[in-house]
Short mmCIF file of C-alpha atoms and ligand atoms in Angstrom, two decimals:
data_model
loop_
_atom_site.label_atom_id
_atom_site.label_comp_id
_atom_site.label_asym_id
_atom_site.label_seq_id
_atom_site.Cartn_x
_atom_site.Cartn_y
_atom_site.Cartn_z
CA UNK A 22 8.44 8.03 -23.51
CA UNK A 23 10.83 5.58 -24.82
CA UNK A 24 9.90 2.56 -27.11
CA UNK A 25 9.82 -0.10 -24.00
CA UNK A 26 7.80 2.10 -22.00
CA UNK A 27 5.63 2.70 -25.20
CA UNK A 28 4.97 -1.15 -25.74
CA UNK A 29 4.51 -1.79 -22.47
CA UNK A 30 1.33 0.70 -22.56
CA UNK A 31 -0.12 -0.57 -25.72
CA UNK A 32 0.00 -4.31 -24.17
CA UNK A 33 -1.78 -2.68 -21.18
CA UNK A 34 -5.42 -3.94 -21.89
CA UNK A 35 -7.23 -2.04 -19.51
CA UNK A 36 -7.80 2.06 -20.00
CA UNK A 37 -7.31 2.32 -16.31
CA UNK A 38 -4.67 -0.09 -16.54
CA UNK A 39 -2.84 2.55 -18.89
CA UNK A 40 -3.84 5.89 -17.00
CA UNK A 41 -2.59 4.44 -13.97
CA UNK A 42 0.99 3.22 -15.92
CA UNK A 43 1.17 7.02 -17.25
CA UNK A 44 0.07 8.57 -14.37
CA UNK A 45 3.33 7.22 -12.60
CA UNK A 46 5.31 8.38 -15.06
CA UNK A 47 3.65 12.11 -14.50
CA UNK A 48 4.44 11.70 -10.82
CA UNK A 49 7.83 10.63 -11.28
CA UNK A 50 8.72 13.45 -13.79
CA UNK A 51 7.53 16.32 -10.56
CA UNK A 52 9.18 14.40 -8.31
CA UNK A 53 12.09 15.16 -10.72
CA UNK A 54 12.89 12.02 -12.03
CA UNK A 55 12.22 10.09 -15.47
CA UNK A 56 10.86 6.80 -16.35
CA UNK A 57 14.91 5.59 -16.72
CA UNK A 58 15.11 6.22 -13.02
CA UNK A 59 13.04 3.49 -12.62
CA UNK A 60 13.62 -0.50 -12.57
CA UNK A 61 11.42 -3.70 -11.11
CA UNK A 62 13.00 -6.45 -9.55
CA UNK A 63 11.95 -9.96 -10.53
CA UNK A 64 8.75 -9.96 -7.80
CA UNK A 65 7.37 -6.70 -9.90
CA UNK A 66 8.65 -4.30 -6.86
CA UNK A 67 9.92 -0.93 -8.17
CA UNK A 68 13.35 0.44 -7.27
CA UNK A 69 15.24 4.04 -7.92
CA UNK A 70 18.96 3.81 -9.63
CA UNK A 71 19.90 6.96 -7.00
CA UNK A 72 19.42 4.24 -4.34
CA UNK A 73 16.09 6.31 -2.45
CA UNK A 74 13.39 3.97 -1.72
CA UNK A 75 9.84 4.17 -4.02
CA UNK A 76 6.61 2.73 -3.25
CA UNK A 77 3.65 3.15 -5.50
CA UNK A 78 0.11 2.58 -5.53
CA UNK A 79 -3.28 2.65 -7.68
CA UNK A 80 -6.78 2.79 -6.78
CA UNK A 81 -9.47 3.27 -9.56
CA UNK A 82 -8.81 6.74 -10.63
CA UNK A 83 -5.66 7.95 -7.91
CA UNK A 84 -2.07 7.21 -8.31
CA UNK A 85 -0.14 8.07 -5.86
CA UNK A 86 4.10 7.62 -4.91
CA UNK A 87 5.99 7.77 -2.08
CA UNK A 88 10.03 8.61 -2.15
CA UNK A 89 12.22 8.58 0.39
CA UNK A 90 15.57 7.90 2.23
CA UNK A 91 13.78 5.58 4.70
CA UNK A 92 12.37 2.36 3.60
CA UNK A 93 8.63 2.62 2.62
CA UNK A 94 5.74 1.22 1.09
CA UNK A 95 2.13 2.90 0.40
CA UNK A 96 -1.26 1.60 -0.36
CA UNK A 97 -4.64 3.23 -1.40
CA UNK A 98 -8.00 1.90 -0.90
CA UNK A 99 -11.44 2.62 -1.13
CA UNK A 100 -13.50 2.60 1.53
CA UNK A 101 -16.34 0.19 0.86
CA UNK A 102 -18.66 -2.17 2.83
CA UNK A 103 -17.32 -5.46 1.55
CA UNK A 104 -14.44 -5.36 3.58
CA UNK A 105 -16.65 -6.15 6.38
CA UNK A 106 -17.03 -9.94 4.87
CA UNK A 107 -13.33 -10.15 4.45
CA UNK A 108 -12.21 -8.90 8.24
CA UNK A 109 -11.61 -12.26 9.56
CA UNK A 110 -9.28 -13.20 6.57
CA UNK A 111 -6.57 -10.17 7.23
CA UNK A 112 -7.31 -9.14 11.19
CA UNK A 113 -6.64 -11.12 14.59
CA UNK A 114 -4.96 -9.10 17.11
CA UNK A 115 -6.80 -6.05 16.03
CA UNK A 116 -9.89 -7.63 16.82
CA UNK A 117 -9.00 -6.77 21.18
CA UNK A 118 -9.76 -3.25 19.77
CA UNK A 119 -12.00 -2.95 16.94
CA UNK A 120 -15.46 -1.91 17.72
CA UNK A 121 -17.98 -3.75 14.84
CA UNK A 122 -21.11 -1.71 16.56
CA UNK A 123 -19.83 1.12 15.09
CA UNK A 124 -19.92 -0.11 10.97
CA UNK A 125 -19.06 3.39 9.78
CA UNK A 126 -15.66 3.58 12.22
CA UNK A 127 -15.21 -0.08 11.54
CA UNK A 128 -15.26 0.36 8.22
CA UNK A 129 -12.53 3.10 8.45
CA UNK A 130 -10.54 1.29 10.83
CA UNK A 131 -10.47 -1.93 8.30
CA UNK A 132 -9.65 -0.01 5.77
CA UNK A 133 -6.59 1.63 7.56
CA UNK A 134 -5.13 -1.82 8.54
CA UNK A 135 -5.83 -3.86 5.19
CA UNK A 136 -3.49 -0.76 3.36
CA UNK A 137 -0.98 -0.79 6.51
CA UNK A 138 -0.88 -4.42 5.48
CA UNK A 139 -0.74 -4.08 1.99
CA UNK A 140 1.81 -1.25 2.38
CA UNK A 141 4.18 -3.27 4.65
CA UNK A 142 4.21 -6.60 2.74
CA UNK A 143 5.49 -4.02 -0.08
CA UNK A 144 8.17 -3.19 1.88
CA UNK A 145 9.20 -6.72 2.61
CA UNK A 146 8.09 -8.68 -0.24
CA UNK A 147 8.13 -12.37 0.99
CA UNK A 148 6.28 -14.87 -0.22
CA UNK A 149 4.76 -16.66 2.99
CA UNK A 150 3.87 -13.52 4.57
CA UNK A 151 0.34 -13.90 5.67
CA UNK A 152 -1.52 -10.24 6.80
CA UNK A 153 -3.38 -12.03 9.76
CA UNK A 154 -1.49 -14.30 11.27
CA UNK A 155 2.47 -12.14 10.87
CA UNK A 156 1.36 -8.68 10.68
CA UNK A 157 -0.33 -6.96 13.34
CA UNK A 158 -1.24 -2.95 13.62
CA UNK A 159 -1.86 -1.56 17.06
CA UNK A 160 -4.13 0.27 18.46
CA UNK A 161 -4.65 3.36 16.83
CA UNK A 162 -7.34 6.22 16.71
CA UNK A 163 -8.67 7.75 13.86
CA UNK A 164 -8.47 11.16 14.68
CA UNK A 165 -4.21 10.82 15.16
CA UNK A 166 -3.63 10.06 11.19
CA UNK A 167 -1.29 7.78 12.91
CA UNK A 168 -0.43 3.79 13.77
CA UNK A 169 2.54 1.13 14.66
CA UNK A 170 2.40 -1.89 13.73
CA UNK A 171 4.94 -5.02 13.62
CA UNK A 172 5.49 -7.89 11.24
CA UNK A 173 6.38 -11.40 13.17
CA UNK A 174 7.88 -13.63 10.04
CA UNK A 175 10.23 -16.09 9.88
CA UNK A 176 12.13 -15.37 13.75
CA UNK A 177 12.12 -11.60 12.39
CA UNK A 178 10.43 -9.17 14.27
CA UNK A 179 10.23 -5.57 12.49
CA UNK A 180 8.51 -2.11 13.74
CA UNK A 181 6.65 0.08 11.10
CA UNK A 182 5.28 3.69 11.33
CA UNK A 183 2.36 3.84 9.51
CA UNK A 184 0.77 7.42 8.46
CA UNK A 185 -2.78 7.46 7.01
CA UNK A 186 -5.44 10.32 5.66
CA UNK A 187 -8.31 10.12 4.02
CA UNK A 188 -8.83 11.16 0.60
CA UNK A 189 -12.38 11.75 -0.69
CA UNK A 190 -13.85 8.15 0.49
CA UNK A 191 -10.14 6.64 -0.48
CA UNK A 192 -7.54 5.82 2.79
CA UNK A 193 -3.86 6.23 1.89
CA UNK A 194 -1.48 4.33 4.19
CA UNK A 195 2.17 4.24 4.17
CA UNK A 196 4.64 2.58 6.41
CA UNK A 197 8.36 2.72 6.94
CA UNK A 198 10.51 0.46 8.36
CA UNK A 199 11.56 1.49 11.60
C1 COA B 209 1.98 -6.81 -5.07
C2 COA B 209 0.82 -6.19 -4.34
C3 COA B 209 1.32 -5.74 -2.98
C4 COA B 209 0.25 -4.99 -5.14
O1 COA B 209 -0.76 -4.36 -4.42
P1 COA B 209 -2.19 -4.00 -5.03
O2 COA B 209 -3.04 -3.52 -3.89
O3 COA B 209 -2.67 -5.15 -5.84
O4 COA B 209 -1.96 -2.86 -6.04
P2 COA B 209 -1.45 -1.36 -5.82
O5 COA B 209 -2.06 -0.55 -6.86
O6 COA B 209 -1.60 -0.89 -4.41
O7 COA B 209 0.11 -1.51 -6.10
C5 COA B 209 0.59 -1.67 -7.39
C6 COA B 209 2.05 -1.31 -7.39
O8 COA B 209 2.72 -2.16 -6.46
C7 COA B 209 4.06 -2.28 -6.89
N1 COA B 209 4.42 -3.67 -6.72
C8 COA B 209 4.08 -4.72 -7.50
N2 COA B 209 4.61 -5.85 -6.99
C9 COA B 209 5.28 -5.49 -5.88
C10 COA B 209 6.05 -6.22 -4.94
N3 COA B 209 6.23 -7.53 -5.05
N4 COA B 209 6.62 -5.54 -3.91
C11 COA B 209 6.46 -4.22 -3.79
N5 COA B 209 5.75 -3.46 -4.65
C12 COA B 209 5.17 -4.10 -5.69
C13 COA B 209 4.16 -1.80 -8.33
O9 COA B 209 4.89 -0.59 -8.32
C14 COA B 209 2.72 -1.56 -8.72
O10 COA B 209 2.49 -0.41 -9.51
P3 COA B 209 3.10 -0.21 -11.00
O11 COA B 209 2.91 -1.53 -11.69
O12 COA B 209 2.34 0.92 -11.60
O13 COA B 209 4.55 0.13 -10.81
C15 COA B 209 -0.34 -7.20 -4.21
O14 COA B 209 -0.78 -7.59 -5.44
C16 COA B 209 -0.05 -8.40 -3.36
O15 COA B 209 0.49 -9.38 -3.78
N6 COA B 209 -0.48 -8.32 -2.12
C17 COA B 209 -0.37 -9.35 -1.17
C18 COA B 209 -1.65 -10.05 -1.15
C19 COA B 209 -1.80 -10.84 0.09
O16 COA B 209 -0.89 -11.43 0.63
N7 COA B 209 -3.01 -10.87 0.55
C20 COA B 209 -3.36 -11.58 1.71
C21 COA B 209 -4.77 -11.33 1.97
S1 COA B 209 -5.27 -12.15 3.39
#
């Protein structure tokens, strides 16, 4: 590790915090690449010098990084009843489909579309971007590990393919730019 990486962990005041700093780094190095491969721009998103496109995310204990020639972005979430209070804030369109009889599928679903969300507002990092009222994901079914959604913004309209699997009671989402 070199010395900026190294106080850059020590200022990290959280254990997880730190695991999930290193953890990167681990991912990086089997992905074949080293923590100088890596740079932020000034709104904290991560970049590769070889010009591929990274996303990463963290969720309690999982890391997990996506690399690619396409652009992408990737989001991990646990799956947990609160999101139920918080649908109204992030959905609007999606409510024509979703089913809230069904808590455990709604739950799922919710989960999908808040990390589809999260995921594509990686990818286009603008401030004003608001999940429910300029991002919408369509229709989907659980069972297909597989979505669309759009982002309105700004008089920009932009297609996404989003991919999602479950992992333990975590959903992993990523999206790229189509
Ligand atoms: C920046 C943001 C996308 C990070 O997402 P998060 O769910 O908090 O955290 P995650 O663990 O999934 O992602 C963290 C990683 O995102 C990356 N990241 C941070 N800022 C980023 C940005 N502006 N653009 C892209 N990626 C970014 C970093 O790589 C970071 O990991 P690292 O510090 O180890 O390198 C998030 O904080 C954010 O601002 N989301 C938008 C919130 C919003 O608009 N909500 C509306 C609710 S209605």
């Amino acid at each position: 590790m070199d010395s900026k990486c190294q106080s850059r962990v020590e200022n990290m005041k959280s254990e997880l915090h730190q695991r999930g700093f290193l953890s990167v780094r681990k991912l990086l190095s089997e992905a074949g690449y080293s923590s100088f491969d890596l740079y932020y721009d000034v709104f904290g998103k991560p970049h590769l010098h070889d010009g591929k496109h990274i996303s990463i995310t963290h969720s309690y204990e999982f890391s997990s990084i996506i690399i690619s020639d396409e652009i992408v972005g990737i989001d991990m979430e646990l799956q947990r009843e609160k999101i139920l209070r918080i649908a109204d804030k992030f959905c609007d369109t999606e409510f024509d489909y979703l089913d809230r009889k069904n808590t455990a599928e709604y739950i799922k679903k919710l989960t999908v579309i808040w990390g589809a969300k999260e995921a594509i507002f990686k990818i286009r990092n603008e401030k004003g971007i608001s999940f429910k009222d300029h991002i919408s994901v369509n229709q989907f079914d659980l069972d297909n590990n597989q979505a669309t959604a759009s982002l309105n913004f700004n008089g920009l309209n932009k297609g996404f393919r989003l991919y999602f699997e479950e992992i333990e009671n975590f959903t992993l989402v990523y999206a790229l730019e189509q």
